[in-house]
CSV table of C-alpha atoms in Angstrom, one decimal:
chain,number,residue,atom,x,y,z
U,1,MET,CA,91.8,4.1,39.7
U,2,GLU,CA,92.5,7.4,37.9
U,3,SER,CA,95.7,7.9,36.0
U,4,GLU,CA,98.0,10.8,36.9
U,5,ILE,CA,97.0,12.8,33.9
U,6,GLU,CA,93.3,12.5,34.7
U,7,ILE,CA,94.0,13.6,38.3
U,8,GLU,CA,96.1,16.6,37.0
U,9,ILE,CA,93.2,17.6,34.7
U,10,GLU,CA,90.7,17.3,37.5
U,11,ILE,CA,92.9,19.4,39.9
U,12,GLY,CA,93.5,22.0,37.2
U,13,LYS,CA,89.7,22.4,36.8
U,14,GLN,CA,89.3,23.4,40.4
U,15,PRO,CA,88.9,27.2,40.9
U,16,ALA,CA,90.8,26.9,44.2
U,17,ALA,CA,93.8,25.8,42.1
U,18,TRP,CA,94.1,28.7,39.7
U,19,LEU,CA,92.1,31.5,41.3
U,20,PRO,CA,94.8,32.3,43.9
U,21,VAL,CA,97.4,32.6,41.2
U,22,LEU,CA,95.1,34.9,39.2
U,23,MET,CA,94.5,37.0,42.3
U,24,SER,CA,98.3,37.3,42.8
U,25,LEU,CA,98.7,38.4,39.2
U,26,ALA,CA,96.0,41.0,39.7
U,27,ALA,CA,97.8,42.3,42.8
U,28,ILE,CA,101.1,42.5,40.8
U,29,GLY,CA,99.2,44.5,38.2
U,30,MET,CA,97.9,46.8,40.9
U,31,VAL,CA,101.4,47.4,42.2
U,32,ALA,CA,102.6,48.2,38.6
U,33,MET,CA,99.7,50.6,38.2
U,34,GLN,CA,100.5,52.3,41.5
U,35,LEU,CA,104.1,52.7,40.4
U,36,ALA,CA,103.1,54.0,37.0
U,37,PHE,CA,100.5,56.5,38.3
U,38,TYR,CA,102.1,57.7,41.6
U,39,GLY,CA,105.7,56.5,41.6
U,40,ALA,CA,107.4,54.7,44.4
U,41,ALA,CA,107.0,57.4,47.0
U,42,ARG,CA,105.2,56.3,50.2
U,43,GLU,CA,101.9,58.1,50.8
U,44,ALA,CA,100.4,59.2,54.1
U,45,ASP,CA,97.1,57.6,53.2
U,46,GLU,CA,97.2,54.1,51.8
U,47,GLY,CA,94.4,54.7,49.3
U,48,ALA,CA,92.2,52.4,47.4
U,49,PHE,CA,95.0,50.5,45.6
U,50,ALA,CA,96.5,49.4,48.9
U,51,HIS,CA,93.2,48.3,50.4
U,52,LEU,CA,92.3,46.3,47.3
U,53,TRP,CA,95.8,44.7,47.3
U,54,GLN,CA,95.4,43.7,50.9
U,55,LEU,CA,91.9,42.2,50.2
U,56,LEU,CA,93.3,40.2,47.3
U,57,MET,CA,96.2,38.9,49.4
U,58,VAL,CA,94.0,37.9,52.4
U,59,ALA,CA,91.2,36.4,50.2
U,60,GLN,CA,93.6,33.9,48.7
U,61,LEU,CA,94.4,32.3,52.0
U,62,PRO,CA,91.1,30.4,52.5
U,63,LEU,CA,91.2,29.3,48.9
U,64,ILE,CA,94.7,27.9,49.3
U,65,ALA,CA,93.8,26.2,52.5
U,66,ALA,CA,90.6,24.6,51.0
U,67,PHE,CA,92.7,23.4,48.0
U,68,ALA,CA,95.3,21.9,50.3
U,69,TYR,CA,92.7,20.2,52.5
U,70,ARG,CA,90.9,18.7,49.6
U,71,TRP,CA,93.8,17.5,47.4
U,72,LEU,CA,96.9,16.9,49.6
U,73,ARG,CA,95.6,13.6,50.8
U,74,GLN,CA,94.1,12.5,47.5
U,75,ALA,CA,96.9,13.5,45.1
U,76,PRO,CA,99.9,14.8,47.1
U,77,ARG,CA,102.4,15.2,44.2
U,78,GLN,CA,100.0,17.1,41.9
U,79,ALA,CA,98.7,19.2,44.8
U,80,LEU,CA,102.2,20.2,45.9
U,81,THR,CA,102.9,21.4,42.4
U,82,ILE,CA,99.9,23.6,42.4
U,83,LEU,CA,100.6,24.8,46.0
U,84,ALA,CA,104.2,25.7,45.0
U,85,ALA,CA,102.8,27.8,42.0
U,86,GLN,CA,100.4,29.5,44.4
U,87,ALA,CA,103.2,30.2,46.9
U,88,LEU,CA,105.4,31.6,44.2
U,89,ALA,CA,102.7,33.8,42.9
U,90,LEU,CA,101.9,35.1,46.4
U,91,ALA,CA,105.6,35.8,47.0
U,92,ALA,CA,105.9,37.6,43.7
U,93,ALA,CA,103.0,39.9,44.7
U,94,VAL,CA,104.3,40.5,48.2
U,95,LEU,CA,108.0,41.1,47.3
U,96,PRO,CA,107.7,44.5,45.5
U,97,VAL,CA,105.5,45.9,48.3
U,98,PHE,CA,108.1,44.7,50.9
U,99,LEU,CA,111.1,46.0,48.9
U,100,LEU,CA,109.4,49.4,48.3
U,101,GLY,CA,108.6,49.7,52.0
U,102,TRP,CA,104.9,50.2,51.4
């Protein structure tokens, strides 16, 4: 039987564990760039930034689902920790867009 540390290392090596967080950080960076370049004003056309942001958000969902399916039964405590980090990163990427009314 594997120790908890070995399981945590194994889970941490999985792209489905860290890739959604990285995608959320990229989306947050895109929101910051949009604010820096164009300000907070709402535009008539969404533009490339908005479309890329939407793709990043939607592309995370299958990765998160695959991670949950694979690890929740095998190592629930460690998997829930990773899933919480993914959920927080996703919320951090969605919150500015929601608050700005984009």
